């Protein structure tokens, strides 16, 4: 009986013992689940570190570069500190780029909600040896909110948990397409390639939508490590990584094996186009725009009172610059300047000029000039701010240092690494001739091209708006226009060439003023058209005597000239210092039937959301009647038809070899109506050419930094040799591009024209058909 009782007791306790195990199993299971969920809960509550708010998820904080956009919708450049980023939408990404990303980074991207469970299990099971499990959403979460993976294991695990939570939230907040676009926009591809748009522009000189398959594969390959797979520093490794991406695309049937094999054999084929403040297109214009924007920002705060940040608020600046015309202008400068510089250097070898690059200066004057330049230099400013004394700073200019200097090499701009004294480098740079060029639509005031120098990296002084130089004979049309306006003169009217003296104090001149003609000829009479065509000084002086300096200055003011012009007769020959910017705007008034349009460089400014913050308002005014403007233009057409600008339209067979040597790109053989004026200042220090067609006015200046550095003679030192070739090369390129619609038509004649402009019926002057270089041919022995 006792044994039976024991058995019964055992039988009763067995189910009870089994239920304990079941209970502990479920408790353990629940604990595991809870402990598994707990880190995610803690992370979502922010107890494992700060988590992004809903608002931050809705509007992730990115530093967005300010983008400068041309009138033909191309990116000219950007303003940024560290992030050269301009976002693009998903619809601007080519399919091959998205396919490459999905095949390489997250093949189940469209099947999960932020976490790839299969990939995660595989990663845990094989400890990551068969690939990681980070989804595109997780990688975006790390880029936006988590940051670089910590080396501390606990912190790394915490970061991973936060990535999972944020990835799930991102998937709820955005569509799959939006996440992909954000991922491409956030990544740093190196070499200032922040985001896919900058990267595609920098590495391939393309917009993202223009990328082909192998270019897309290279960029996607860089997601693994853009520092390691940098195509400039490690082209072999980058190519191998690109080929891995192509293999992944073939593996998942985005491309076939034939395409993969053929593309894997190709090189990277970069078209490296760096983007920095000192490189790229329109650098001098961008420097001007930087100042323009800072002034605008100062006076236009945000609605909340804060100031816009030019470098990270993602503004868009829409400009009037046409990227094609800007390129043609820069190309023209790059073609002409090395050739002109080579001749200048030839004339300034030690055996030809012991004071090179200066003329008419003795050693004491040169020392004074160099000391003045030294004290105005950036090096002096920096050392002075460091608290160094004048003697110590001067001594530093005579200590050799390592530097990179600018040079023309085989007709191309280049850099030379050398060791040189700073004072010697200053004199070296003073030997370079500099250009300034601006092109503008006279009917709208829109500036289409702006070239302030030949290399912004080494020469940052802008010769379009900042620099002002004597304008020489390009000032004469202002005198002629004043005389036509006041005296109703005709281009066919004649005046004597003989010298004229304006007595002392008549127009503020302290002494009697008499001018000379460059050819020394004072016999006979000339029409006004022939006189302007050949820059006859005595006839310009005669007109100045008739109208006086002040009316000419008043006209220049109405034409947009703001620089100081002294009211003396000598201004008629171009003694005032004016900028290319002022001269182009003034000449544009003649081409625009007497209506002045203030130059426009910026049409509107938008914030990153496309809200218009600024819209330009045209500023125009009537300056001259259309009759006077047309007559002045007609006078300047004579310069091209039979004067100092004649080489634009003619091809002198007998002298072609000479002209090709002197004038870059000759013969030009332009056949359309052109109005223009050359200008050459005293001692050939400045060469100018102002040229116009009905819908485009372009001005070019060439000269050295110091007026004492110049050509010895007019052969190369005149405006027709220094500046005109740049204008001609630029215009030929513009005409070759039919999309630009640069006019070849005649200037429109006023419906009521009371001034006689057709001089064909009159006896032509004996030198009408004479080549302007004939007069100096004997002196300079071509």
PDB file of N, CA and C in Angstrom, residues 224-317:
ATOM      1  N   UNK A 224      31.772  52.539 -51.327  1.00  0.00           N
ATOM      2  CA  UNK A 224      32.458  51.655 -50.377  1.00  0.00           C
ATOM      3  C   UNK A 224      33.495  52.422 -49.559  1.00  0.00           C
ATOM      4  N   UNK A 225      34.209  53.332 -50.228  1.00  0.00           N
ATOM      5  CA  UNK A 225      35.205  54.164 -49.544  1.00  0.00           C
ATOM      6  C   UNK A 225      35.769  55.148 -50.562  1.00  0.00           C
ATOM      7  N   UNK A 226      35.253  56.353 -50.560  1.00  0.00           N
ATOM      8  CA  UNK A 226      35.653  57.313 -51.594  1.00  0.00           C
ATOM      9  C   UNK A 226      37.091  57.798 -51.416  1.00  0.00           C
ATOM     10  N   UNK A 227      37.638  57.659 -50.212  1.00  0.00           N
ATOM     11  CA  UNK A 227      39.049  58.021 -50.023  1.00  0.00           C
ATOM     12  C   UNK A 227      39.961  56.977 -50.643  1.00  0.00           C
ATOM     13  N   UNK A 228      39.606  55.714 -50.450  1.00  0.00           N
ATOM     14  CA  UNK A 228      40.413  54.638 -51.033  1.00  0.00           C
ATOM     15  C   UNK A 228      40.201  54.555 -52.536  1.00  0.00           C
ATOM     16  N   UNK A 229      38.958  54.590 -52.952  1.00  0.00           N
ATOM     17  CA  UNK A 229      38.648  54.460 -54.382  1.00  0.00           C
ATOM     18  C   UNK A 229      38.483  55.854 -55.017  1.00  0.00           C
ATOM     19  N   UNK A 230      39.561  56.616 -54.918  1.00  0.00           N
ATOM     20  CA  UNK A 230      39.598  57.954 -55.513  1.00  0.00           C
ATOM     21  C   UNK A 230      40.201  57.830 -56.914  1.00  0.00           C
ATOM     22  N   UNK A 231      39.447  58.133 -57.960  1.00  0.00           N
ATOM     23  CA  UNK A 231      39.928  57.878 -59.325  1.00  0.00           C
ATOM     24  C   UNK A 231      41.161  58.674 -59.721  1.00  0.00           C
ATOM     25  N   UNK A 232      41.452  59.750 -59.028  1.00  0.00           N
ATOM     26  CA  UNK A 232      42.648  60.530 -59.349  1.00  0.00           C
ATOM     27  C   UNK A 232      43.876  59.978 -58.633  1.00  0.00           C
ATOM     28  N   UNK A 233      43.714  59.567 -57.388  1.00  0.00           N
ATOM     29  CA  UNK A 233      44.855  59.048 -56.634  1.00  0.00           C
ATOM     30  C   UNK A 233      45.049  57.543 -56.821  1.00  0.00           C
ATOM     31  N   UNK A 234      43.971  56.833 -57.070  1.00  0.00           N
ATOM     32  CA  UNK A 234      44.035  55.378 -57.160  1.00  0.00           C
ATOM     33  C   UNK A 234      43.195  54.889 -58.341  1.00  0.00           C
ATOM     34  N   UNK A 235      43.607  55.212 -59.577  1.00  0.00           N
ATOM     35  CA  UNK A 235      42.795  54.830 -60.735  1.00  0.00           C
ATOM     36  C   UNK A 235      42.656  53.317 -60.914  1.00  0.00           C
ATOM     37  N   UNK A 236      43.715  52.561 -60.571  1.00  0.00           N
ATOM     38  CA  UNK A 236      43.657  51.100 -60.734  1.00  0.00           C
ATOM     39  C   UNK A 236      42.652  50.498 -59.767  1.00  0.00           C
ATOM     40  N   UNK A 237      42.745  50.893 -58.484  1.00  0.00           N
ATOM     41  CA  UNK A 237      41.806  50.383 -57.495  1.00  0.00           C
ATOM     42  C   UNK A 237      40.378  50.792 -57.800  1.00  0.00           C
ATOM     43  N   UNK A 238      40.201  52.024 -58.279  1.00  0.00           N
ATOM     44  CA  UNK A 238      38.858  52.505 -58.620  1.00  0.00           C
ATOM     45  C   UNK A 238      38.286  51.735 -59.792  1.00  0.00           C
ATOM     46  N   UNK A 239      39.142  51.430 -60.771  1.00  0.00           N
ATOM     47  CA  UNK A 239      38.684  50.647 -61.927  1.00  0.00           C
ATOM     48  C   UNK A 239      38.277  49.242 -61.485  1.00  0.00           C
ATOM     49  N   UNK A 240      39.057  48.630 -60.594  1.00  0.00           N
ATOM     50  CA  UNK A 240      38.715  47.292 -60.105  1.00  0.00           C
ATOM     51  C   UNK A 240      37.391  47.316 -59.352  1.00  0.00           C
ATOM     52  N   UNK A 241      37.204  48.357 -58.549  1.00  0.00           N
ATOM     53  CA  UNK A 241      35.954  48.469 -57.797  1.00  0.00           C
ATOM     54  C   UNK A 241      34.776  48.688 -58.744  1.00  0.00           C
ATOM     55  N   UNK A 242      34.982  49.510 -59.773  1.00  0.00           N
ATOM     56  CA  UNK A 242      33.932  49.702 -60.778  1.00  0.00           C
ATOM     57  C   UNK A 242      33.543  48.372 -61.411  1.00  0.00           C
ATOM     58  N   UNK A 243      34.546  47.546 -61.692  1.00  0.00           N
ATOM     59  CA  UNK A 243      34.273  46.252 -62.322  1.00  0.00           C
ATOM     60  C   UNK A 243      33.508  45.314 -61.400  1.00  0.00           C
ATOM     61  N   UNK A 244      33.714  45.449 -60.097  1.00  0.00           N
ATOM     62  CA  UNK A 244      32.919  44.673 -59.134  1.00  0.00           C
ATOM     63  C   UNK A 244      31.448  45.077 -59.244  1.00  0.00           C
ATOM     64  N   UNK A 245      31.197  46.379 -59.362  1.00  0.00           N
ATOM     65  CA  UNK A 245      29.824  46.862 -59.511  1.00  0.00           C
ATOM     66  C   UNK A 245      29.195  46.307 -60.786  1.00  0.00           C
ATOM     67  N   UNK A 246      29.947  46.310 -61.862  1.00  0.00           N
ATOM     68  CA  UNK A 246      29.434  45.760 -63.126  1.00  0.00           C
ATOM     69  C   UNK A 246      29.133  44.275 -62.984  1.00  0.00           C
ATOM     70  N   UNK A 247      29.966  43.548 -62.242  1.00  0.00           N
ATOM     71  CA  UNK A 247      29.723  42.118 -62.008  1.00  0.00           C
ATOM     72  C   UNK A 247      28.445  41.910 -61.202  1.00  0.00           C
ATOM     73  N   UNK A 248      28.229  42.747 -60.195  1.00  0.00           N
ATOM     74  CA  UNK A 248      26.995  42.660 -59.412  1.00  0.00           C
ATOM     75  C   UNK A 248      25.772  42.936 -60.286  1.00  0.00           C
ATOM     76  N   UNK A 249      25.894  43.882 -61.186  1.00  0.00           N
ATOM     77  CA  UNK A 249      24.769  44.186 -62.074  1.00  0.00           C
ATOM     78  C   UNK A 249      24.489  43.025 -63.014  1.00  0.00           C
ATOM     79  N   UNK A 250      25.534  42.347 -63.453  1.00  0.00           N
ATOM     80  CA  UNK A 250      25.337  41.168 -64.315  1.00  0.00           C
ATOM     81  C   UNK A 250      24.766  40.001 -63.510  1.00  0.00           C
ATOM     82  N   UNK A 251      25.231  39.855 -62.265  1.00  0.00           N
ATOM     83  CA  UNK A 251      24.764  38.773 -61.394  1.00  0.00           C
ATOM     84  C   UNK A 251      23.267  38.857 -61.174  1.00  0.00           C
ATOM     85  N   UNK A 252      22.762  40.074 -61.002  1.00  0.00           N
ATOM     86  CA  UNK A 252      21.334  40.261 -60.735  1.00  0.00           C
ATOM     87  C   UNK A 252      20.555  40.660 -61.987  1.00  0.00           C
ATOM     88  N   UNK A 253      21.175  40.434 -63.132  1.00  0.00           N
ATOM     89  CA  UNK A 253      20.514  40.523 -64.450  1.00  0.00           C
ATOM     90  C   UNK A 253      20.058  41.941 -64.819  1.00  0.00           C
ATOM     91  N   UNK A 254      20.786  42.940 -64.330  1.00  0.00           N
ATOM     92  CA  UNK A 254      20.539  44.302 -64.803  1.00  0.00           C
ATOM     93  C   UNK A 254      21.218  44.524 -66.159  1.00  0.00           C
ATOM     94  N   UNK A 255      22.313  43.830 -66.386  1.00  0.00           N
ATOM     95  CA  UNK A 255      23.001  43.852 -67.682  1.00  0.00           C
ATOM     96  C   UNK A 255      23.384  42.417 -68.023  1.00  0.00           C
ATOM     97  N   UNK A 256      23.715  42.180 -69.285  1.00  0.00           N
ATOM     98  CA  UNK A 256      24.126  40.828 -69.651  1.00  0.00           C
ATOM     99  C   UNK A 256      25.650  40.699 -69.594  1.00  0.00           C
ATOM    100  N   UNK A 257      26.125  39.490 -69.754  1.00  0.00           N
ATOM    101  CA  UNK A 257      27.551  39.203 -69.603  1.00  0.00           C
ATOM    102  C   UNK A 257      28.389  39.909 -70.672  1.00  0.00           C
ATOM    103  N   UNK A 258      27.855  40.019 -71.872  1.00  0.00           N
ATOM    104  CA  UNK A 258      28.601  40.663 -72.959  1.00  0.00           C
ATOM    105  C   UNK A 258      28.904  42.115 -72.637  1.00  0.00           C
ATOM    106  N   UNK A 259      27.897  42.840 -72.161  1.00  0.00           N
ATOM    107  CA  UNK A 259      28.085  44.257 -71.789  1.00  0.00           C
ATOM    108  C   UNK A 259      29.073  44.370 -70.638  1.00  0.00           C
ATOM    109  N   UNK A 260      28.924  43.489 -69.642  1.00  0.00           N
ATOM    110  CA  UNK A 260      29.832  43.517 -68.502  1.00  0.00           C
ATOM    111  C   UNK A 260      31.279  43.330 -68.946  1.00  0.00           C
ATOM    112  N   UNK A 261      31.513  42.307 -69.765  1.00  0.00           N
ATOM    113  CA  UNK A 261      32.881  42.008 -70.208  1.00  0.00           C
ATOM    114  C   UNK A 261      33.479  43.150 -71.021  1.00  0.00           C
ATOM    115  N   UNK A 262      32.681  43.736 -71.892  1.00  0.00           N
ATOM    116  CA  UNK A 262      33.205  44.812 -72.738  1.00  0.00           C
ATOM    117  C   UNK A 262      33.528  46.058 -71.919  1.00  0.00           C
ATOM    118  N   UNK A 263      32.673  46.391 -70.953  1.00  0.00           N
ATOM    119  CA  UNK A 263      32.899  47.601 -70.153  1.00  0.00           C
ATOM    120  C   UNK A 263      34.035  47.416 -69.152  1.00  0.00           C
ATOM    121  N   UNK A 264      34.233  46.192 -68.671  1.00  0.00           N
ATOM    122  CA  UNK A 264      35.313  45.956 -67.716  1.00  0.00           C
ATOM    123  C   UNK A 264      36.691  46.135 -68.341  1.00  0.00           C
ATOM    124  N   UNK A 265      36.759  46.086 -69.645  1.00  0.00           N
ATOM    125  CA  UNK A 265      38.041  46.275 -70.340  1.00  0.00           C
ATOM    126  C   UNK A 265      38.380  47.743 -70.571  1.00  0.00           C
ATOM    127  N   UNK A 266      37.415  48.619 -70.382  1.00  0.00           N
ATOM    128  CA  UNK A 266      37.619  50.032 -70.681  1.00  0.00           C
ATOM    129  C   UNK A 266      38.289  50.760 -69.512  1.00  0.00           C
ATOM    130  N   UNK A 267      38.894  51.910 -69.825  1.00  0.00           N
ATOM    131  CA  UNK A 267      39.478  52.756 -68.789  1.00  0.00           C
ATOM    132  C   UNK A 267      38.378  53.607 -68.140  1.00  0.00           C
ATOM    133  N   UNK A 268      38.753  54.361 -67.125  1.00  0.00           N
ATOM    134  CA  UNK A 268      37.777  55.197 -66.421  1.00  0.00           C
ATOM    135  C   UNK A 268      37.291  56.355 -67.284  1.00  0.00           C
ATOM    136  N   UNK A 269      38.176  56.853 -68.157  1.00  0.00           N
ATOM    137  CA  UNK A 269      37.827  57.955 -69.078  1.00  0.00           C
ATOM    138  C   UNK A 269      37.249  59.155 -68.327  1.00  0.00           C
ATOM    139  N   UNK A 270      38.025  59.628 -67.363  1.00  0.00           N
ATOM    140  CA  UNK A 270      37.600  60.811 -66.616  1.00  0.00           C
ATOM    141  C   UNK A 270      37.681  62.061 -67.493  1.00  0.00           C
ATOM    142  N   UNK A 271      36.824  63.007 -67.209  1.00  0.00           N
ATOM    143  CA  UNK A 271      36.946  64.360 -67.752  1.00  0.00           C
ATOM    144  C   UNK A 271      36.968  65.281 -66.538  1.00  0.00           C
ATOM    145  N   UNK A 272      38.107  65.263 -65.849  1.00  0.00           N
ATOM    146  CA  UNK A 272      38.201  65.916 -64.539  1.00  0.00           C
ATOM    147  C   UNK A 272      38.055  67.421 -64.673  1.00  0.00           C
ATOM    148  N   UNK A 273      37.043  67.948 -64.015  1.00  0.00           N
ATOM    149  CA  UNK A 273      36.744  69.378 -64.060  1.00  0.00           C
ATOM    150  C   UNK A 273      36.609  69.873 -62.628  1.00  0.00           C
ATOM    151  N   UNK A 274      37.716  70.327 -62.027  1.00  0.00           N
ATOM    152  CA  UNK A 274      37.672  70.711 -60.614  1.00  0.00           C
ATOM    153  C   UNK A 274      36.743  71.879 -60.371  1.00  0.00           C
ATOM    154  N   UNK A 275      36.127  71.873 -59.215  1.00  0.00           N
ATOM    155  CA  UNK A 275      35.253  72.966 -58.807  1.00  0.00           C
ATOM    156  C   UNK A 275      35.804  73.574 -57.530  1.00  0.00           C
ATOM    157  N   UNK A 276      36.379  74.759 -57.691  1.00  0.00           N
ATOM    158  CA  UNK A 276      36.849  75.510 -56.530  1.00  0.00           C
ATOM    159  C   UNK A 276      36.696  76.982 -56.861  1.00  0.00           C
ATOM    160  N   UNK A 277      36.916  77.831 -55.875  1.00  0.00           N
ATOM    161  CA  UNK A 277      36.708  79.258 -56.078  1.00  0.00           C
ATOM    162  C   UNK A 277      37.715  79.852 -57.057  1.00  0.00           C
ATOM    163  N   UNK A 278      38.847  79.182 -57.252  1.00  0.00           N
ATOM    164  CA  UNK A 278      39.894  79.732 -58.117  1.00  0.00           C
ATOM    165  C   UNK A 278      40.054  78.961 -59.415  1.00  0.00           C
ATOM    166  N   UNK A 279      39.180  78.009 -59.660  1.00  0.00           N
ATOM    167  CA  UNK A 279      39.275  77.204 -60.871  1.00  0.00           C
ATOM    168  C   UNK A 279      37.912  77.113 -61.542  1.00  0.00           C
ATOM    169  N   UNK A 280      37.925  76.656 -62.793  1.00  0.00           N
ATOM    170  CA  UNK A 280      36.676  76.491 -63.511  1.00  0.00           C
ATOM    171  C   UNK A 280      36.387  77.678 -64.405  1.00  0.00           C
ATOM    172  N   UNK A 281      35.143  77.783 -64.813  1.00  0.00           N
ATOM    173  CA  UNK A 281      34.727  78.824 -65.757  1.00  0.00           C
ATOM    174  C   UNK A 281      34.268  80.086 -65.001  1.00  0.00           C
ATOM    175  N   UNK A 282      34.466  81.230 -65.622  1.00  0.00           N
ATOM    176  CA  UNK A 282      33.962  82.524 -65.113  1.00  0.00           C
ATOM    177  C   UNK A 282      34.450  82.822 -63.694  1.00  0.00           C
ATOM    178  N   UNK A 283      35.712  82.572 -63.418  1.00  0.00           N
ATOM    179  CA  UNK A 283      36.237  82.766 -62.059  1.00  0.00           C
ATOM    180  C   UNK A 283      36.193  84.233 -61.635  1.00  0.00           C
ATOM    181  N   UNK A 284      36.528  85.146 -62.538  1.00  0.00           N
ATOM    182  CA  UNK A 284      36.526  86.563 -62.181  1.00  0.00           C
ATOM    183  C   UNK A 284      35.094  87.069 -61.970  1.00  0.00           C
ATOM    184  N   UNK A 285      34.181  86.579 -62.770  1.00  0.00           N
ATOM    185  CA  UNK A 285      32.783  86.947 -62.580  1.00  0.00           C
ATOM    186  C   UNK A 285      32.276  86.424 -61.240  1.00  0.00           C
ATOM    187  N   UNK A 286      32.661  85.212 -60.885  1.00  0.00           N
ATOM    188  CA  UNK A 286      32.229  84.643 -59.607  1.00  0.00           C
ATOM    189  C   UNK A 286      32.791  85.434 -58.423  1.00  0.00           C
ATOM    190  N   UNK A 287      34.012  85.965 -58.599  1.00  0.00           N
ATOM    191  CA  UNK A 287      34.583  86.803 -57.541  1.00  0.00           C
ATOM    192  C   UNK A 287      33.774  88.094 -57.388  1.00  0.00           C
ATOM    193  N   UNK A 288      33.370  88.675 -58.521  1.00  0.00           N
ATOM    194  CA  UNK A 288      32.494  89.849 -58.458  1.00  0.00           C
ATOM    195  C   UNK A 288      31.172  89.479 -57.776  1.00  0.00           C
ATOM    196  N   UNK A 289      30.633  88.321 -58.138  1.00  0.00           N
ATOM    197  CA  UNK A 289      29.336  87.891 -57.611  1.00  0.00           C
ATOM    198  C   UNK A 289      29.396  87.647 -56.105  1.00  0.00           C
ATOM    199  N   UNK A 290      30.539  87.187 -55.624  1.00  0.00           N
ATOM    200  CA  UNK A 290      30.722  86.970 -54.193  1.00  0.00           C
ATOM    201  C   UNK A 290      30.486  88.277 -53.428  1.00  0.00           C
ATOM    202  N   UNK A 291      31.068  89.363 -53.921  1.00  0.00           N
ATOM    203  CA  UNK A 291      30.872  90.667 -53.278  1.00  0.00           C
ATOM    204  C   UNK A 291      29.425  91.147 -53.435  1.00  0.00           C
ATOM    205  N   UNK A 292      28.865  90.961 -54.626  1.00  0.00           N
ATOM    206  CA  UNK A 292      27.476  91.344 -54.867  1.00  0.00           C
ATOM    207  C   UNK A 292      26.550  90.652 -53.874  1.00  0.00           C
ATOM    208  N   UNK A 293      26.755  89.351 -53.672  1.00  0.00           N
ATOM    209  CA  UNK A 293      25.874  88.586 -52.791  1.00  0.00           C
ATOM    210  C   UNK A 293      26.049  88.983 -51.329  1.00  0.00           C
ATOM    211  N   UNK A 294      27.268  89.254 -50.929  1.00  0.00           N
ATOM    212  CA  UNK A 294      27.480  89.653 -49.534  1.00  0.00           C
ATOM    213  C   UNK A 294      26.804  90.992 -49.247  1.00  0.00           C
ATOM    214  N   UNK A 295      26.844  91.894 -50.208  1.00  0.00           N
ATOM    215  CA  UNK A 295      26.134  93.169 -50.045  1.00  0.00           C
ATOM    216  C   UNK A 295      24.627  92.944 -50.007  1.00  0.00           C
ATOM    217  N   UNK A 296      24.137  92.046 -50.864  1.00  0.00           N
ATOM    218  CA  UNK A 296      22.696  91.751 -50.894  1.00  0.00           C
ATOM    219  C   UNK A 296      22.254  91.111 -49.583  1.00  0.00           C
ATOM    220  N   UNK A 297      23.031  90.163 -49.084  1.00  0.00           N
ATOM    221  CA  UNK A 297      22.690  89.466 -47.847  1.00  0.00           C
ATOM    222  C   UNK A 297      22.640  90.446 -46.674  1.00  0.00           C
ATOM    223  N   UNK A 298      23.562  91.396 -46.674  1.00  0.00           N
ATOM    224  CA  UNK A 298      23.613  92.386 -45.597  1.00  0.00           C
ATOM    225  C   UNK A 298      22.309  93.190 -45.514  1.00  0.00           C
ATOM    226  N   UNK A 299      21.699  93.439 -46.653  1.00  0.00           N
ATOM    227  CA  UNK A 299      20.509  94.294 -46.704  1.00  0.00           C
ATOM    228  C   UNK A 299      19.196  93.531 -46.862  1.00  0.00           C
ATOM    229  N   UNK A 300      19.266  92.195 -46.914  1.00  0.00           N
ATOM    230  CA  UNK A 300      18.057  91.396 -47.129  1.00  0.00           C
ATOM    231  C   UNK A 300      18.032  90.196 -46.187  1.00  0.00           C
ATOM    232  N   UNK A 301      17.668  90.395 -44.919  1.00  0.00           N
ATOM    233  CA  UNK A 301      17.639  89.278 -43.964  1.00  0.00           C
ATOM    234  C   UNK A 301      16.495  88.316 -44.235  1.00  0.00           C
ATOM    235  N   UNK A 302      16.550  87.165 -43.579  1.00  0.00           N
ATOM    236  CA  UNK A 302      15.456  86.194 -43.640  1.00  0.00           C
ATOM    237  C   UNK A 302      14.239  86.751 -42.898  1.00  0.00           C
ATOM    238  N   UNK A 303      13.067  86.147 -43.116  1.00  0.00           N
ATOM    239  CA  UNK A 303      11.862  86.611 -42.400  1.00  0.00           C
ATOM    240  C   UNK A 303      12.024  86.615 -40.889  1.00  0.00           C
ATOM    241  N   UNK A 304      12.858  85.705 -40.336  1.00  0.00           N
ATOM    242  CA  UNK A 304      13.047  85.661 -38.882  1.00  0.00           C
ATOM    243  C   UNK A 304      14.151  86.598 -38.408  1.00  0.00           C
ATOM    244  N   UNK A 305      14.708  87.387 -39.316  1.00  0.00           N
ATOM    245  CA  UNK A 305      15.726  88.358 -38.942  1.00  0.00           C
ATOM    246  C   UNK A 305      17.147  87.867 -39.092  1.00  0.00           C
ATOM    247  N   UNK A 306      17.319  86.544 -39.241  1.00  0.00           N
ATOM    248  CA  UNK A 306      18.669  86.006 -39.425  1.00  0.00           C
ATOM    249  C   UNK A 306      19.188  86.353 -40.821  1.00  0.00           C
ATOM    250  N   UNK A 307      20.513  86.318 -40.955  1.00  0.00           N
ATOM    251  CA  UNK A 307      21.114  86.576 -42.262  1.00  0.00           C
ATOM    252  C   UNK A 307      21.275  85.275 -43.033  1.00  0.00           C
ATOM    253  N   UNK A 308      21.094  85.350 -44.344  1.00  0.00           N
ATOM    254  CA  UNK A 308      21.359  84.193 -45.185  1.00  0.00           C
ATOM    255  C   UNK A 308      22.851  83.880 -45.150  1.00  0.00           C
ATOM    256  N   UNK A 309      23.166  82.598 -45.225  1.00  0.00           N
ATOM    257  CA  UNK A 309      24.561  82.175 -45.297  1.00  0.00           C
ATOM    258  C   UNK A 309      24.874  81.817 -46.749  1.00  0.00           C
ATOM    259  N   UNK A 310      25.778  82.559 -47.343  1.00  0.00           N
ATOM    260  CA  UNK A 310      26.097  82.358 -48.755  1.00  0.00           C
ATOM    261  C   UNK A 310      26.649  80.972 -49.023  1.00  0.00           C
ATOM    262  N   UNK A 311      27.261  80.355 -48.010  1.00  0.00           N
ATOM    263  CA  UNK A 311      28.014  79.130 -48.244  1.00  0.00           C
ATOM    264  C   UNK A 311      27.282  77.844 -47.878  1.00  0.00           C
ATOM    265  N   UNK A 312      26.173  77.920 -47.136  1.00  0.00           N
ATOM    266  CA  UNK A 312      25.502  76.657 -46.795  1.00  0.00           C
ATOM    267  C   UNK A 312      23.985  76.735 -46.741  1.00  0.00           C
ATOM    268  N   UNK A 313      23.399  77.807 -47.274  1.00  0.00           N
ATOM    269  CA  UNK A 313      21.932  77.912 -47.274  1.00  0.00           C
ATOM    270  C   UNK A 313      21.300  77.438 -48.582  1.00  0.00           C
ATOM    271  N   UNK A 314      22.120  76.978 -49.524  1.00  0.00           N
ATOM    272  CA  UNK A 314      21.570  76.406 -50.751  1.00  0.00           C
ATOM    273  C   UNK A 314      20.848  77.396 -51.647  1.00  0.00           C
ATOM    274  N   UNK A 315      21.316  78.635 -51.677  1.00  0.00           N
ATOM    275  CA  UNK A 315      20.701  79.634 -52.556  1.00  0.00           C
ATOM    276  C   UNK A 315      21.002  79.305 -54.017  1.00  0.00           C
ATOM    277  N   UNK A 316      20.157  79.782 -54.901  1.00  0.00           N
ATOM    278  CA  UNK A 316      20.384  79.658 -56.345  1.00  0.00           C
ATOM    279  C   UNK A 316      20.422  81.063 -56.941  1.00  0.00           C
ATOM    280  N   UNK A 317      21.541  81.369 -57.612  1.00  0.00           N
ATOM    281  CA  UNK A 317      21.718  82.690 -58.216  1.00  0.00           C
ATOM    282  C   UNK A 317      21.639  82.524 -59.726  1.00  0.00           C
TER     283      UNK A 317
END
